[in-house]
PDB file of C-alpha atoms in Angstrom:
ATOM      1  CA  ASP A   6      -0.022  -0.042   0.206  1.00  0.00           C
ATOM      2  CA  ILE A   7       1.045   3.485  -0.726  1.00  0.00           C
ATOM      3  CA  VAL A   8       1.709   5.496   2.572  1.00  0.00           C
ATOM      4  CA  MET A   9       1.027   9.241   2.820  1.00  0.00           C
ATOM      5  CA  THR A  10       2.642  11.297   5.318  1.00  0.00           C
ATOM      6  CA  GLN A  11       1.984  15.084   5.980  1.00  0.00           C
ATOM      7  CA  THR A  12       3.986  17.879   7.786  1.00  0.00           C
ATOM      8  CA  PRO A  13       3.161  19.500  10.091  1.00  0.00           C
ATOM      9  CA  LEU A  14       0.254  18.088  11.599  1.00  0.00           C
ATOM     10  CA  SER A  15      -0.864  21.252  13.213  1.00  0.00           C
ATOM     11  CA  SER A  16      -0.286  24.778  11.696  1.00  0.00           C
ATOM     12  CA  PRO A  17      -1.303  27.898  13.612  1.00  0.00           C
ATOM     13  CA  VAL A  18      -1.623  30.757  10.842  1.00  0.00           C
ATOM     14  CA  THR A  19      -2.202  34.443  10.529  1.00  0.00           C
ATOM     15  CA  LEU A  20      -5.195  35.846   8.758  1.00  0.00           C
ATOM     16  CA  GLY A  21      -4.086  37.313   5.653  1.00  0.00           C
ATOM     17  CA  GLN A  22      -0.725  35.280   5.609  1.00  0.00           C
ATOM     18  CA  PRO A  23       0.275  32.588   3.487  1.00  0.00           C
ATOM     19  CA  ALA A  24       0.240  28.919   4.780  1.00  0.00           C
ATOM     20  CA  SER A  25       1.914  25.666   3.322  1.00  0.00           C
ATOM     21  CA  ILE A  26       1.314  22.040   3.869  1.00  0.00           C
ATOM     22  CA  SER A  27       3.556  19.353   2.807  1.00  0.00           C
ATOM     23  CA  CYS A  28       2.898  15.646   1.801  1.00  0.00           C
ATOM     24  CA  ARG A  29       4.894  12.859   0.913  1.00  0.00           C
ATOM     25  CA  SER A  30       4.102   9.529  -0.775  1.00  0.00           C
ATOM     26  CA  SER A  31       6.208   6.286  -0.414  1.00  0.00           C
ATOM     27  CA  GLN A  32       6.213   5.808  -3.934  1.00  0.00           C
ATOM     28  CA  SER A  33       5.790   7.911  -7.274  1.00  0.00           C
ATOM     29  CA  LEU A  34       2.172   8.738  -7.996  1.00  0.00           C
ATOM     30  CA  VAL A  35       2.901   9.481 -11.426  1.00  0.00           C
ATOM     31  CA  HIS A  36       0.760   7.332 -13.788  1.00  0.00           C
ATOM     32  CA  SER A  37       1.818   5.917 -17.116  1.00  0.00           C
ATOM     33  CA  ASN A  38      -0.560   8.215 -18.817  1.00  0.00           C
ATOM     34  CA  GLY A  39       1.513  11.163 -17.343  1.00  0.00           C
ATOM     35  CA  TYR A  40      -0.853  12.399 -14.797  1.00  0.00           C
ATOM     36  CA  THR A  41       0.098  12.491 -11.038  1.00  0.00           C
ATOM     37  CA  TYR A  42      -2.768  11.160  -9.064  1.00  0.00           C
ATOM     38  CA  LEU A  43      -2.318  13.343  -5.797  1.00  0.00           C
ATOM     39  CA  SER A  44      -5.217  15.477  -4.691  1.00  0.00           C
ATOM     40  CA  TRP A  45      -5.973  17.754  -1.726  1.00  0.00           C
ATOM     41  CA  LEU A  46      -9.227  17.820   0.505  1.00  0.00           C
ATOM     42  CA  GLN A  47     -10.400  20.312   3.021  1.00  0.00           C
ATOM     43  CA  GLN A  48     -12.583  19.193   5.865  1.00  0.00           C
ATOM     44  CA  ARG A  49     -14.107  22.335   7.844  1.00  0.00           C
ATOM     45  CA  PRO A  50     -15.408  21.343  11.267  1.00  0.00           C
ATOM     46  CA  GLY A  51     -18.524  19.308  11.160  1.00  0.00           C
ATOM     47  CA  GLN A  52     -18.612  19.168   7.462  1.00  0.00           C
ATOM     48  CA  PRO A  53     -17.725  16.404   4.996  1.00  0.00           C
ATOM     49  CA  PRO A  54     -14.449  16.444   2.947  1.00  0.00           C
ATOM     50  CA  ARG A  55     -14.330  18.833   0.049  1.00  0.00           C
ATOM     51  CA  LEU A  56     -12.285  18.295  -2.826  1.00  0.00           C
ATOM     52  CA  LEU A  57      -9.729  21.266  -3.428  1.00  0.00           C
ATOM     53  CA  ILE A  58      -7.041  20.062  -5.832  1.00  0.00           C
ATOM     54  CA  TYR A  59      -6.673  17.064  -8.044  1.00  0.00           C
ATOM     55  CA  ASN A  60      -4.082  15.810 -10.359  1.00  0.00           C
ATOM     56  CA  LEU A  61      -1.479  17.805  -8.335  1.00  0.00           C
ATOM     57  CA  SER A  62      -2.578  21.131  -9.260  1.00  0.00           C
ATOM     58  CA  ASN A  63      -5.914  21.440 -10.668  1.00  0.00           C
ATOM     59  CA  ARG A  64      -8.331  23.401  -8.779  1.00  0.00           C
ATOM     60  CA  PHE A  65     -11.839  21.730  -8.510  1.00  0.00           C
ATOM     61  CA  SER A  66     -14.930  23.581  -9.339  1.00  0.00           C
ATOM     62  CA  GLY A  67     -15.666  26.454  -7.115  1.00  0.00           C
ATOM     63  CA  VAL A  68     -12.377  26.427  -5.281  1.00  0.00           C
ATOM     64  CA  PRO A  69     -10.746  29.871  -4.695  1.00  0.00           C
ATOM     65  CA  ASP A  70      -7.411  30.706  -6.733  1.00  0.00           C
ATOM     66  CA  ARG A  71      -5.572  31.447  -3.196  1.00  0.00           C
ATOM     67  CA  PHE A  72      -5.398  27.556  -3.038  1.00  0.00           C
ATOM     68  CA  SER A  73      -2.822  26.011  -5.134  1.00  0.00           C
ATOM     69  CA  GLY A  74      -1.110  22.513  -5.468  1.00  0.00           C
ATOM     70  CA  SER A  75       2.419  21.742  -6.719  1.00  0.00           C
ATOM     71  CA  GLY A  76       5.200  19.177  -6.369  1.00  0.00           C
ATOM     72  CA  ALA A  77       6.403  16.174  -8.341  1.00  0.00           C
ATOM     73  CA  GLY A  78       6.960  12.358  -7.851  1.00  0.00           C
ATOM     74  CA  THR A  79       6.612  11.841  -4.174  1.00  0.00           C
ATOM     75  CA  ASP A  80       6.646  15.357  -2.680  1.00  0.00           C
ATOM     76  CA  PHE A  81       3.776  17.751  -2.832  1.00  0.00           C
ATOM     77  CA  THR A  82       2.768  21.049  -1.415  1.00  0.00           C
ATOM     78  CA  LEU A  83      -0.538  22.702  -0.802  1.00  0.00           C
ATOM     79  CA  GLN A  84      -0.392  26.420  -0.668  1.00  0.00           C
ATOM     80  CA  ILE A  85      -2.807  28.979   0.564  1.00  0.00           C
ATOM     81  CA  SER A  86      -1.567  32.541  -0.714  1.00  0.00           C
ATOM     82  CA  ARG A  87      -3.631  34.418   1.998  1.00  0.00           C
ATOM     83  CA  VAL A  88      -5.493  32.586   4.701  1.00  0.00           C
ATOM     84  CA  GLU A  89      -9.124  33.592   5.266  1.00  0.00           C
ATOM     85  CA  PRO A  90     -11.184  32.414   8.482  1.00  0.00           C
ATOM     86  CA  GLU A  91     -13.140  29.971   6.293  1.00  0.00           C
ATOM     87  CA  ASP A  92     -10.031  28.136   5.681  1.00  0.00           C
ATOM     88  CA  VAL A  93      -9.852  26.836   9.261  1.00  0.00           C
ATOM     89  CA  GLY A  94     -10.241  22.934   9.193  1.00  0.00           C
ATOM     90  CA  VAL A  95      -8.158  19.795   8.328  1.00  0.00           C
ATOM     91  CA  TYR A  96      -6.404  19.174   5.126  1.00  0.00           C
ATOM     92  CA  TYR A  97      -5.858  15.903   3.834  1.00  0.00           C
ATOM     93  CA  CYS A  98      -3.723  14.787   0.805  1.00  0.00           C
ATOM     94  CA  MET A  99      -4.737  11.656  -1.075  1.00  0.00           C
ATOM     95  CA  GLN A 100      -3.347   9.217  -3.602  1.00  0.00           C
ATOM     96  CA  GLY A 101      -5.329   8.059  -6.201  1.00  0.00           C
ATOM     97  CA  LEU A 102      -2.948   6.063  -8.381  1.00  0.00           C
ATOM     98  CA  GLN A 103      -3.888   2.700  -7.069  1.00  0.00           C
ATOM     99  CA  ALA A 104      -6.102   0.842  -4.749  1.00  0.00           C
ATOM    100  CA  PRO A 105      -6.056   0.881  -1.771  1.00  0.00           C
ATOM    101  CA  PHE A 106      -6.519   4.648  -2.033  1.00  0.00           C
ATOM    102  CA  THR A 107      -4.791   6.248   0.846  1.00  0.00           C
ATOM    103  CA  PHE A 108      -5.119   9.510   2.772  1.00  0.00           C
ATOM    104  CA  GLY A 109      -2.211  11.339   4.849  1.00  0.00           C
ATOM    105  CA  PRO A 110      -3.048  11.923   8.621  1.00  0.00           C
ATOM    106  CA  GLY A 111      -4.565  15.257   8.020  1.00  0.00           C
ATOM    107  CA  THR A 112      -2.912  18.812   8.915  1.00  0.00           C
ATOM    108  CA  LYS A 113      -5.128  20.977  11.147  1.00  0.00           C
ATOM    109  CA  VAL A 114      -5.191  24.722  10.207  1.00  0.00           C
ATOM    110  CA  GLU A 115      -6.035  27.033  12.890  1.00  0.00           C
ATOM    111  CA  ILE A 116      -5.901  30.769  13.323  1.00  0.00           C
ATOM    112  CA  LYS A 117      -3.285  32.133  15.842  1.00  0.00           C
TER     113      LYS A 117
ATOM    114  CA  GLU B   3     -26.340  21.024  -8.655  1.00  0.00           C
ATOM    115  CA  VAL B   4     -24.311  17.836  -7.785  1.00  0.00           C
ATOM    116  CA  GLN B   5     -25.899  16.052  -4.787  1.00  0.00           C
ATOM    117  CA  LEU B   6     -25.181  12.937  -2.940  1.00  0.00           C
ATOM    118  CA  VAL B   7     -27.436  11.983  -0.233  1.00  0.00           C
ATOM    119  CA  GLU B   8     -26.392   9.149   2.062  1.00  0.00           C
ATOM    120  CA  SER B   9     -28.980   7.220   4.409  1.00  0.00           C
ATOM    121  CA  GLY B  10     -29.155   3.867   6.348  1.00  0.00           C
ATOM    122  CA  GLY B  11     -26.918   4.276   9.182  1.00  0.00           C
ATOM    123  CA  GLY B  12     -27.899   3.368  12.909  1.00  0.00           C
ATOM    124  CA  LEU B  13     -27.034   1.472  15.968  1.00  0.00           C
ATOM    125  CA  VAL B  14     -26.107  -2.162  15.362  1.00  0.00           C
ATOM    126  CA  GLN B  15     -24.803  -4.849  17.494  1.00  0.00           C
ATOM    127  CA  PRO B  16     -21.354  -6.535  16.790  1.00  0.00           C
ATOM    128  CA  GLY B  17     -21.894  -9.305  14.125  1.00  0.00           C
ATOM    129  CA  GLY B  18     -25.050  -7.566  12.815  1.00  0.00           C
ATOM    130  CA  SER B  19     -25.726  -6.042   9.366  1.00  0.00           C
ATOM    131  CA  LEU B  20     -26.571  -2.805   7.894  1.00  0.00           C
ATOM    132  CA  ARG B  21     -27.260  -1.301   4.223  1.00  0.00           C
ATOM    133  CA  LEU B  22     -26.390   1.969   3.431  1.00  0.00           C
ATOM    134  CA  SER B  23     -27.737   3.857   0.490  1.00  0.00           C
ATOM    135  CA  CYS B  24     -26.389   7.169  -1.457  1.00  0.00           C
ATOM    136  CA  ALA B  25     -28.833   8.851  -3.820  1.00  0.00           C
ATOM    137  CA  ALA B  26     -27.097  10.672  -6.615  1.00  0.00           C
ATOM    138  CA  SER B  27     -28.433  13.475  -8.699  1.00  0.00           C
ATOM    139  CA  GLY B  28     -27.169  16.539 -10.678  1.00  0.00           C
ATOM    140  CA  PHE B  29     -24.555  14.544 -12.779  1.00  0.00           C
ATOM    141  CA  ILE B  30     -24.575  11.660 -15.073  1.00  0.00           C
ATOM    142  CA  PHE B  31     -24.241   8.952 -12.648  1.00  0.00           C
ATOM    143  CA  SER B  32     -23.430   6.084 -14.829  1.00  0.00           C
ATOM    144  CA  ASP B  33     -20.376   7.850 -16.149  1.00  0.00           C
ATOM    145  CA  HIS B  34     -18.719   7.975 -12.886  1.00  0.00           C
ATOM    146  CA  HIS B  35     -16.856   5.705 -10.664  1.00  0.00           C
ATOM    147  CA  MET B  36     -18.178   5.790  -7.246  1.00  0.00           C
ATOM    148  CA  ALA B  37     -16.791   5.094  -3.667  1.00  0.00           C
ATOM    149  CA  TRP B  38     -17.618   4.851  -0.078  1.00  0.00           C
ATOM    150  CA  VAL B  39     -14.876   6.542   2.591  1.00  0.00           C
ATOM    151  CA  ARG B  40     -15.509   6.361   6.198  1.00  0.00           C
ATOM    152  CA  GLN B  41     -14.191   8.582   9.231  1.00  0.00           C
ATOM    153  CA  ALA B  42     -14.163   7.068  12.691  1.00  0.00           C
ATOM    154  CA  PRO B  43     -14.838   9.606  15.302  1.00  0.00           C
ATOM    155  CA  GLY B  44     -12.080  12.025  15.900  1.00  0.00           C
ATOM    156  CA  LYS B  45      -9.853  10.283  13.319  1.00  0.00           C
ATOM    157  CA  GLY B  46      -8.884  10.674   9.524  1.00  0.00           C
ATOM    158  CA  LEU B  47     -10.297   9.427   6.373  1.00  0.00           C
ATOM    159  CA  GLU B  48     -10.215   5.972   5.191  1.00  0.00           C
ATOM    160  CA  TRP B  49     -11.109   4.511   1.707  1.00  0.00           C
ATOM    161  CA  VAL B  50     -13.630   1.807   1.895  1.00  0.00           C
ATOM    162  CA  CYS B  51     -14.353   0.587  -1.561  1.00  0.00           C
ATOM    163  CA  ARG B  52     -14.815   1.619  -5.275  1.00  0.00           C
ATOM    164  CA  ILE B  53     -17.179   0.351  -7.988  1.00  0.00           C
ATOM    165  CA  ARG B  54     -16.222   1.588 -11.592  1.00  0.00           C
ATOM    166  CA  ASN B  55     -18.602   2.560 -14.086  1.00  0.00           C
ATOM    167  CA  LYS B  56     -20.277   0.449 -16.775  1.00  0.00           C
ATOM    168  CA  ILE B  57     -17.725   1.047 -19.207  1.00  0.00           C
ATOM    169  CA  ASN B  58     -15.060  -0.607 -16.919  1.00  0.00           C
ATOM    170  CA  SER B  59     -17.597  -3.358 -16.092  1.00  0.00           C
ATOM    171  CA  HIS B  60     -18.373  -2.350 -12.803  1.00  0.00           C
ATOM    172  CA  THR B  61     -15.384  -3.673 -11.376  1.00  0.00           C
ATOM    173  CA  ILE B  62     -14.960  -3.462  -7.428  1.00  0.00           C
ATOM    174  CA  GLU B  63     -12.123  -3.082  -5.179  1.00  0.00           C
ATOM    175  CA  TYR B  64     -12.414  -3.182  -1.270  1.00  0.00           C
ATOM    176  CA  ALA B  65     -10.050  -2.071   1.342  1.00  0.00           C
ATOM    177  CA  ALA B  66      -8.562  -5.010   3.139  1.00  0.00           C
ATOM    178  CA  SER B  67     -10.282  -4.211   6.529  1.00  0.00           C
ATOM    179  CA  VAL B  68     -13.865  -4.698   4.893  1.00  0.00           C
ATOM    180  CA  LYS B  69     -13.111  -7.383   2.079  1.00  0.00           C
ATOM    181  CA  GLY B  70     -15.191 -10.306   2.596  1.00  0.00           C
ATOM    182  CA  ARG B  71     -17.806  -8.502   4.728  1.00  0.00           C
ATOM    183  CA  PHE B  72     -18.912  -5.456   2.745  1.00  0.00           C
ATOM    184  CA  ILE B  73     -20.527  -5.703  -0.561  1.00  0.00           C
ATOM    185  CA  VAL B  74     -20.920  -2.528  -2.952  1.00  0.00           C
ATOM    186  CA  SER B  75     -23.478  -2.161  -5.628  1.00  0.00           C
ATOM    187  CA  ARG B  76     -24.942   0.315  -7.891  1.00  0.00           C
ATOM    188  CA  ASP B  77     -28.121   0.878  -9.831  1.00  0.00           C
ATOM    189  CA  ASP B  78     -27.430   3.420 -12.636  1.00  0.00           C
ATOM    190  CA  SER B  79     -31.175   3.364 -13.636  1.00  0.00           C
ATOM    191  CA  GLU B  80     -31.932   4.654 -10.101  1.00  0.00           C
ATOM    192  CA  ASN B  81     -28.786   6.759  -9.696  1.00  0.00           C
ATOM    193  CA  SER B  82     -28.112   4.948  -6.285  1.00  0.00           C
ATOM    194  CA  LEU B  83     -25.313   3.573  -4.695  1.00  0.00           C
ATOM    195  CA  CYS B  84     -25.350   0.905  -1.972  1.00  0.00           C
ATOM    196  CA  LEU B  85     -23.095  -0.797   0.818  1.00  0.00           C
ATOM    197  CA  GLN B  86     -24.217  -3.850   2.419  1.00  0.00           C
ATOM    198  CA  MET B  87     -22.021  -4.222   5.640  1.00  0.00           C
ATOM    199  CA  ASN B  88     -22.085  -7.758   7.343  1.00  0.00           C
ATOM    200  CA  SER B  89     -20.258  -9.092  10.188  1.00  0.00           C
ATOM    201  CA  LEU B  90     -19.919  -5.504  11.695  1.00  0.00           C
ATOM    202  CA  LYS B  91     -17.181  -5.034  14.074  1.00  0.00           C
ATOM    203  CA  ALA B  92     -16.843  -2.079  16.816  1.00  0.00           C
ATOM    204  CA  GLU B  93     -13.925  -0.873  14.444  1.00  0.00           C
ATOM    205  CA  ASP B  94     -16.479  -0.196  11.521  1.00  0.00           C
ATOM    206  CA  THR B  95     -17.897   2.675  13.858  1.00  0.00           C
ATOM    207  CA  ALA B  96     -17.651   5.750  11.452  1.00  0.00           C
ATOM    208  CA  MET B  97     -19.344   8.358   9.360  1.00  0.00           C
ATOM    209  CA  TYR B  98     -19.636   7.071   5.995  1.00  0.00           C
ATOM    210  CA  PHE B  99     -19.553   9.125   2.859  1.00  0.00           C
ATOM    211  CA  CYS B 100     -20.340   8.250  -0.591  1.00  0.00           C
ATOM    212  CA  GLY B 101     -18.321  10.178  -3.267  1.00  0.00           C
ATOM    213  CA  ARG B 102     -18.096  10.334  -7.096  1.00  0.00           C
ATOM    214  CA  GLU B 103     -14.613   9.755  -8.452  1.00  0.00           C
ATOM    215  CA  VAL B 104     -13.022  12.901 -10.076  1.00  0.00           C
ATOM    216  CA  SER B 105      -9.763  12.000 -11.919  1.00  0.00           C
ATOM    217  CA  GLY B 106      -8.341   9.914  -9.241  1.00  0.00           C
ATOM    218  CA  SER B 107      -9.864  11.753  -6.280  1.00  0.00           C
ATOM    219  CA  PHE B 108     -13.411  11.954  -4.756  1.00  0.00           C
ATOM    220  CA  ASP B 109     -16.024  14.554  -4.866  1.00  0.00           C
ATOM    221  CA  PHE B 110     -18.172  14.426  -1.425  1.00  0.00           C
ATOM    222  CA  ARG B 111     -21.376  16.405  -1.031  1.00  0.00           C
ATOM    223  CA  GLY B 112     -23.472  14.659   1.641  1.00  0.00           C
ATOM    224  CA  GLN B 113     -23.164  14.880   5.245  1.00  0.00           C
ATOM    225  CA  GLY B 114     -22.758  11.252   5.435  1.00  0.00           C
ATOM    226  CA  THR B 115     -24.425   8.578   7.436  1.00  0.00           C
ATOM    227  CA  LEU B 116     -23.286   7.470  10.886  1.00  0.00           C
ATOM    228  CA  VAL B 117     -22.887   3.908  11.745  1.00  0.00           C
ATOM    229  CA  THR B 118     -22.383   2.777  15.338  1.00  0.00           C
ATOM    230  CA  VAL B 119     -21.484  -0.831  16.388  1.00  0.00           C
ATOM    231  CA  SER B 120     -21.918  -1.600  19.746  1.00  0.00           C
ATOM    232  CA  SER B 121     -23.707  -3.814  22.255  1.00  0.00           C
TER     233      SER B 121
END
């Protein structure tokens, strides 16, 4: 199984400032078709998970452009350019390359 | 508007069974692979199973933790997804979400349905 790790596990951030979350996979997430099957999901308190980024860097429908995904191979980053109050929650990276699909442990983003 | 509405959760004794349903609307259900993901109280996300679309022969994959106990099915004519859960264990206690696959990830829209396995 592909193991997903995230750092940090908790991230106190200042409103209006940037934030960054790292994710690493135990093997490359690049498919033979050239796509990288790494995605990011946000879970606000008491809410279901929400898809933010798929295929490494594609923002899903309705996701603000302050969210961006980058990386390559086994190392990935989610960046929030300017943190807003509604960004508080837990962020998960996920690999969709092969079953069993696996998630990182989550990074809790909270306001300082 | 895409909607996914889960139902069927509840309290069940260890060893018991439960059938979850997911009603889909707002997109072409038959085109999408569908999945169940769960979240134990206070814990992270765990993928449970996936059933592919008709073009991919409705092939199914399960997490090792549920294989042999859970059965996923879909009815494309009814835009519905089901999860038959048998031989339930305490560790199956979780909120269960259904999601449509989007290029290797999942789009969740519902609030989930809570399954509690306890005597």
